[in-house]
Amino acid sequence: MAFVTEDNLTDLALKRWSTAHSPRLAELMTALIRHLHAFTREVDLTEGEWAAAVEWLTATGRISDDKRQEFILASDVLGLSTLVVQMNHRFSAAATPATVLGPFHIDGSPSAAFGADMSDDVPGTPLFITGRVLDLDGAPLSDVLLDVWQADADGTYEAQLPEVDEARLRAKYRTRSDGTYCVRTIAPRGYAIPMDGPVGNLISGTDISCFRPAHIHFLVDHPGHEKLITHLFRQGSAFLDTDVVFGTKDELIVSFTERPAGDAPDGGTIAEPHLHAEFDFVLQARDEDPRP
Ligand code: BEZ
Ligand code: FE
């Protein structure tokens, strides 16, 4: 057995971890060791810096619970969440691109009919989002689930309001037989990610903007097609080019057009001026893998 030196330590650790019973775990762990050791050597890590990193990870674990996931937030601001999404959803260029899920999705959103208002009494400028869900050949897809959620006009989700214990600003719509959908809601505002924890502490020591641009989340699900998790971003909104979680994509920026009171985009009428966004979601079939 070779005794440990600075020079042979990485090889010894690699040999030990390559014995993992699962070949994939062996691959992951040995790659992790190679990169961790290379990083440590590259930056000449001090014991104080190593202890500070352990303290940061401990604080990140302590602040996380069922409602708050600080490790996911850390992954988001480091660009890791978006990288994992990009690599695992290499859709064809014609399909709507995927983005991160984020921490505010819940499973049990209420169902809503075509054009039903998911904002209930939450104040804000009325917004209609209409369009179709299509396959890659442009054929409309019927009965597609569109699970929609968003922040309010102050940029706040219900999970951030202790006095609100009911789901709000979220609903599950379905496309009609011609592939059309109509969401009625209010215009959301951009917001800062939670800054009162270890991720916020880290970001505060940089010039990184902690804001996300105004957006609405969509989970679009249809049997036979890849499940699409994505956002629509409001054109002209602040922070589009500095989104702290690297979510913004050109294809997902839509105009919220101002319209006067009168005819509404759902075919009815509306007594107030309102906004209208139009967007067609294009889904990739499950067996179409564009990867080389
Ligand atoms: C969100 O848009 O809901 C979100 C995504 C990632 C981190 C924080 C918030
Ligand atoms: Fe969001």
JSON list of N, CA and C and ligand atoms in Angstrom, two decimals, residues 72-73 76-77 100-105 149 157 191-194 212 215 217 231 244-245, ligand 1:
[
{"chain": "A", "resi": 72, "resn": "ILE", "atom": "N", "xyz": [-31.22, 24.35, -4.22]},
{"chain": "A", "resi": 72, "resn": "ILE", "atom": "CA", "xyz": [-31.67, 24.55, -5.60]},
{"chain": "A", "resi": 72, "resn": "ILE", "atom": "C", "xyz": [-31.42, 25.99, -6.01]},
{"chain": "A", "resi": 73, "resn": "LEU", "atom": "N", "xyz": [-31.66, 26.92, -5.09]},
{"chain": "A", "resi": 73, "resn": "LEU", "atom": "CA", "xyz": [-31.40, 28.33, -5.41]},
{"chain": "A", "resi": 73, "resn": "LEU", "atom": "C", "xyz": [-29.92, 28.54, -5.74]},
{"chain": "A", "resi": 76, "resn": "ASP", "atom": "N", "xyz": [-29.35, 27.32, -9.09]},
{"chain": "A", "resi": 76, "resn": "ASP", "atom": "CA", "xyz": [-29.94, 28.25, -10.07]},
{"chain": "A", "resi": 76, "resn": "ASP", "atom": "C", "xyz": [-28.99, 29.42, -10.36]},
{"chain": "A", "resi": 77, "resn": "VAL", "atom": "N", "xyz": [-28.46, 30.05, -9.29]},
{"chain": "A", "resi": 77, "resn": "VAL", "atom": "CA", "xyz": [-27.66, 31.26, -9.50]},
{"chain": "A", "resi": 77, "resn": "VAL", "atom": "C", "xyz": [-26.27, 30.94, -10.04]},
{"chain": "A", "resi": 100, "resn": "VAL", "atom": "N", "xyz": [-35.79, 26.45, -16.40]},
{"chain": "A", "resi": 100, "resn": "VAL", "atom": "CA", "xyz": [-35.86, 25.85, -15.06]},
{"chain": "A", "resi": 100, "resn": "VAL", "atom": "C", "xyz": [-37.30, 25.86, -14.52]},
{"chain": "A", "resi": 101, "resn": "LEU", "atom": "N", "xyz": [-37.59, 24.88, -13.66]},
{"chain": "A", "resi": 101, "resn": "LEU", "atom": "CA", "xyz": [-38.91, 24.80, -13.02]},
{"chain": "A", "resi": 101, "resn": "LEU", "atom": "C", "xyz": [-39.06, 25.89, -11.96]},
{"chain": "A", "resi": 102, "resn": "GLY", "atom": "N", "xyz": [-38.00, 26.14, -11.20]},
{"chain": "A", "resi": 102, "resn": "GLY", "atom": "CA", "xyz": [-38.09, 27.11, -10.09]},
{"chain": "A", "resi": 102, "resn": "GLY", "atom": "C", "xyz": [-38.77, 26.49, -8.89]},
{"chain": "A", "resi": 103, "resn": "PRO", "atom": "N", "xyz": [-38.75, 27.19, -7.76]},
{"chain": "A", "resi": 103, "resn": "PRO", "atom": "CA", "xyz": [-39.23, 26.59, -6.51]},
{"chain": "A", "resi": 103, "resn": "PRO", "atom": "C", "xyz": [-40.71, 26.78, -6.24]},
{"chain": "A", "resi": 104, "resn": "PHE", "atom": "N", "xyz": [-41.46, 27.48, -7.11]},
{"chain": "A", "resi": 104, "resn": "PHE", "atom": "CA", "xyz": [-42.81, 27.87, -6.74]},
{"chain": "A", "resi": 104, "resn": "PHE", "atom": "C", "xyz": [-43.90, 27.05, -7.42]},
{"chain": "A", "resi": 105, "resn": "HIS", "atom": "N", "xyz": [-43.54, 26.00, -8.13]},
{"chain": "A", "resi": 105, "resn": "HIS", "atom": "CA", "xyz": [-44.58, 25.15, -8.73]},
{"chain": "A", "resi": 105, "resn": "HIS", "atom": "C", "xyz": [-45.20, 24.27, -7.64]},
{"chain": "A", "resi": 149, "resn": "TRP", "atom": "N", "xyz": [-48.33, 29.23, -13.56]},
{"chain": "A", "resi": 149, "resn": "TRP", "atom": "CA", "xyz": [-48.18, 29.87, -12.26]},
{"chain": "A", "resi": 149, "resn": "TRP", "atom": "C", "xyz": [-47.31, 31.12, -12.38]},
{"chain": "A", "resi": 157, "resn": "TYR", "atom": "N", "xyz": [-44.95, 35.58, -4.70]},
{"chain": "A", "resi": 157, "resn": "TYR", "atom": "CA", "xyz": [-45.71, 34.33, -4.76]},
{"chain": "A", "resi": 157, "resn": "TYR", "atom": "C", "xyz": [-46.39, 34.10, -3.40]},
{"chain": "A", "resi": 191, "resn": "TYR", "atom": "N", "xyz": [-39.02, 40.12, -9.84]},
{"chain": "A", "resi": 191, "resn": "TYR", "atom": "CA", "xyz": [-38.77, 40.10, -8.39]},
{"chain": "A", "resi": 191, "resn": "TYR", "atom": "C", "xyz": [-37.35, 39.66, -8.09]},
{"chain": "A", "resi": 192, "resn": "ALA", "atom": "N", "xyz": [-36.97, 39.90, -6.82]},
{"chain": "A", "resi": 192, "resn": "ALA", "atom": "CA", "xyz": [-35.66, 39.46, -6.36]},
{"chain": "A", "resi": 192, "resn": "ALA", "atom": "C", "xyz": [-35.79, 38.05, -5.79]},
{"chain": "A", "resi": 193, "resn": "ILE", "atom": "N", "xyz": [-34.80, 37.20, -6.03]},
{"chain": "A", "resi": 193, "resn": "ILE", "atom": "CA", "xyz": [-34.78, 35.90, -5.37]},
{"chain": "A", "resi": 193, "resn": "ILE", "atom": "C", "xyz": [-34.58, 36.14, -3.87]},
{"chain": "A", "resi": 194, "resn": "PRO", "atom": "N", "xyz": [-34.92, 35.16, -3.01]},
{"chain": "A", "resi": 194, "resn": "PRO", "atom": "CA", "xyz": [-34.73, 35.35, -1.56]},
{"chain": "A", "resi": 194, "resn": "PRO", "atom": "C", "xyz": [-33.27, 35.69, -1.24]},
{"chain": "A", "resi": 212, "resn": "ARG", "atom": "N", "xyz": [-35.17, 38.80, -11.17]},
{"chain": "A", "resi": 212, "resn": "ARG", "atom": "CA", "xyz": [-35.67, 38.09, -12.34]},
{"chain": "A", "resi": 212, "resn": "ARG", "atom": "C", "xyz": [-36.59, 39.05, -13.10]},
{"chain": "A", "resi": 215, "resn": "HIS", "atom": "N", "xyz": [-42.28, 37.45, -15.55]},
{"chain": "A", "resi": 215, "resn": "HIS", "atom": "CA", "xyz": [-42.47, 36.21, -16.31]},
{"chain": "A", "resi": 215, "resn": "HIS", "atom": "C", "xyz": [-43.65, 35.42, -15.78]},
{"chain": "A", "resi": 217, "resn": "HIS", "atom": "N", "xyz": [-44.83, 31.21, -15.61]},
{"chain": "A", "resi": 217, "resn": "HIS", "atom": "CA", "xyz": [-44.33, 29.84, -15.81]},
{"chain": "A", "resi": 217, "resn": "HIS", "atom": "C", "xyz": [-45.40, 28.98, -16.47]},
{"chain": "A", "resi": 231, "resn": "HIS", "atom": "N", "xyz": [-40.98, 29.34, -19.51]},
{"chain": "A", "resi": 231, "resn": "HIS", "atom": "CA", "xyz": [-41.51, 30.62, -19.05]},
{"chain": "A", "resi": 231, "resn": "HIS", "atom": "C", "xyz": [-41.90, 31.44, -20.28]},
{"chain": "A", "resi": 244, "resn": "VAL", "atom": "N", "xyz": [-31.14, 36.52, -12.91]},
{"chain": "A", "resi": 244, "resn": "VAL", "atom": "CA", "xyz": [-30.19, 35.93, -11.95]},
{"chain": "A", "resi": 244, "resn": "VAL", "atom": "C", "xyz": [-30.15, 34.41, -12.03]},
{"chain": "A", "resi": 245, "resn": "VAL", "atom": "N", "xyz": [-31.20, 33.76, -12.60]},
{"chain": "A", "resi": 245, "resn": "VAL", "atom": "CA", "xyz": [-31.18, 32.30, -12.70]},
{"chain": "A", "resi": 245, "resn": "VAL", "atom": "C", "xyz": [-30.97, 31.82, -14.15]},
{"chain": "B", "resi": 1, "resn": "BEZ", "atom": "C1", "xyz": [-38.99, 31.45, -10.22]},
{"chain": "B", "resi": 1, "resn": "BEZ", "atom": "O1", "xyz": [-39.08, 32.04, -11.23]},
{"chain": "B", "resi": 1, "resn": "BEZ", "atom": "O2", "xyz": [-40.04, 31.14, -9.70]},
{"chain": "B", "resi": 1, "resn": "BEZ", "atom": "C2", "xyz": [-37.63, 31.16, -9.62]},
{"chain": "B", "resi": 1, "resn": "BEZ", "atom": "C3", "xyz": [-36.75, 30.36, -10.30]},
{"chain": "B", "resi": 1, "resn": "BEZ", "atom": "C4", "xyz": [-35.51, 30.10, -9.75]},
{"chain": "B", "resi": 1, "resn": "BEZ", "atom": "C5", "xyz": [-35.15, 30.66, -8.53]},
{"chain": "B", "resi": 1, "resn": "BEZ", "atom": "C6", "xyz": [-36.04, 31.49, -7.86]},
{"chain": "B", "resi": 1, "resn": "BEZ", "atom": "C7", "xyz": [-37.29, 31.74, -8.42]}
]
